[in-house]
Amino acid sequence: MSGEEDEQEDVETLLKRLLDLSSVEAYLHFKLSQELEEARAETIRLVGLFSMCELSDESVKMYRPLIEDLINKYVMEIRRGSSDNNQSKDLR
């Protein structure tokens, strides 16, 4: 009987640990989502500032490819990723 009780305690301990780790995972997921949203907002702000600079100084046009890379990475990819998530939720 003692062996079964030990196993039961081990299972309960593992379940509690799993619950704790699931909570940490949810928190990290939330923080990552916040950071990505902040990166998106800052990229949009940077694009606006860059466009204003472009109007007054033609020489900054050489940085346009860098700006486009940032847009693709932090604005378009995030948007694409969230629409992919919404589509996968719709399929369930």
Short mmCIF file of C-alpha atoms in Angstrom, two decimals:
data_model
loop_
_atom_site.label_atom_id
_atom_site.label_comp_id
_atom_site.label_asym_id
_atom_site.label_seq_id
_atom_site.Cartn_x
_atom_site.Cartn_y
_atom_site.Cartn_z
CA MET A 1 0.00 0.00 0.00
CA SER A 2 2.83 2.40 0.83
CA GLY A 3 4.17 2.18 -2.73
CA GLU A 4 0.79 3.17 -4.16
CA GLU A 5 0.56 6.12 -1.77
CA ASP A 6 4.04 7.27 -2.80
CA GLU A 7 3.08 7.01 -6.46
CA GLN A 8 -0.11 9.00 -5.78
CA GLU A 9 1.94 11.72 -4.06
CA ASP A 10 4.40 11.75 -6.96
CA VAL A 11 1.54 12.14 -9.43
CA GLU A 12 0.04 14.98 -7.39
CA THR A 13 3.43 16.69 -7.15
CA LEU A 14 3.93 16.38 -10.90
CA LEU A 15 0.45 17.73 -11.61
CA LYS A 16 1.10 20.74 -9.37
CA ARG A 17 4.43 21.32 -11.13
CA LEU A 18 2.72 21.06 -14.51
CA LEU A 19 0.14 23.62 -13.41
CA ASP A 20 2.91 25.98 -12.25
CA LEU A 21 4.79 25.58 -15.53
CA SER A 22 1.61 26.15 -17.54
CA SER A 23 1.10 29.38 -15.64
CA VAL A 24 4.65 30.50 -16.42
CA GLU A 25 4.15 29.60 -20.08
CA ALA A 26 0.95 31.69 -20.25
CA TYR A 27 2.73 34.65 -18.64
CA LEU A 28 5.65 34.44 -21.07
CA HIS A 29 3.27 34.17 -24.00
CA PHE A 30 1.49 37.31 -22.81
CA LYS A 31 4.76 39.23 -22.32
CA LEU A 32 5.97 38.21 -25.79
CA SER A 33 2.70 39.41 -27.27
CA GLN A 34 3.14 42.76 -25.51
CA GLU A 35 6.73 43.13 -26.72
CA LEU A 36 5.76 42.33 -30.31
CA GLU A 37 2.96 44.89 -30.19
CA GLU A 38 5.39 47.50 -28.84
CA ALA A 39 7.88 46.67 -31.62
CA ARG A 40 5.08 47.07 -34.16
CA ALA A 41 4.06 50.47 -32.76
CA GLU A 42 7.66 51.71 -32.64
CA THR A 43 8.26 50.57 -36.21
CA ILE A 44 5.20 52.47 -37.39
CA ARG A 45 6.41 55.56 -35.51
CA LEU A 46 9.88 55.19 -37.03
CA VAL A 47 8.41 54.89 -40.53
CA GLY A 48 6.51 58.12 -39.99
CA LEU A 49 9.62 59.94 -38.82
CA PHE A 50 11.63 58.51 -41.70
CA SER A 51 9.03 59.69 -44.20
CA MET A 52 9.19 63.20 -42.76
CA CYS A 53 12.99 63.15 -43.08
CA GLU A 54 12.72 61.91 -46.65
CA LEU A 55 10.64 64.94 -47.56
CA SER A 56 13.29 67.35 -46.36
CA ASP A 57 16.46 65.43 -47.22
CA GLU A 58 16.72 63.25 -50.30
CA SER A 59 19.94 61.60 -49.09
CA VAL A 60 18.08 59.49 -46.52
CA LYS A 61 16.41 57.52 -49.32
CA MET A 62 19.32 55.09 -49.19
CA TYR A 63 17.87 53.81 -45.89
CA ARG A 64 14.52 52.94 -47.48
CA PRO A 65 15.40 49.20 -47.86
CA LEU A 66 16.19 49.01 -44.13
CA ILE A 67 12.88 50.66 -43.29
CA GLU A 68 11.04 48.26 -45.60
CA ASP A 69 12.73 45.31 -43.89
CA LEU A 70 11.55 46.61 -40.51
CA ILE A 71 8.01 47.02 -41.82
CA ASN A 72 8.02 43.49 -43.19
CA LYS A 73 9.40 42.03 -39.98
CA TYR A 74 7.51 43.92 -37.29
CA VAL A 75 4.31 45.04 -38.98
CA MET A 76 3.46 42.65 -41.79
CA GLU A 77 4.74 39.45 -40.13
CA ILE A 78 2.88 40.20 -36.91
CA ARG A 79 -0.29 40.94 -38.84
CA ARG A 80 0.17 37.76 -40.89
CA GLY A 81 0.84 35.76 -37.75
CA SER A 82 -2.29 36.99 -36.01
CA SER A 83 -4.44 36.30 -39.07
CA ASP A 84 -2.95 32.78 -39.26
CA ASN A 85 -3.85 32.26 -35.60
CA ASN A 86 -7.39 33.49 -36.19
CA GLN A 87 -7.79 31.16 -39.16
CA SER A 88 -6.56 28.16 -37.19
CA LYS A 89 -9.01 29.01 -34.39
CA ASP A 90 -11.82 29.18 -36.95
CA LEU A 91 -10.94 25.67 -38.15
CA ARG A 92 -11.40 24.18 -34.68
#
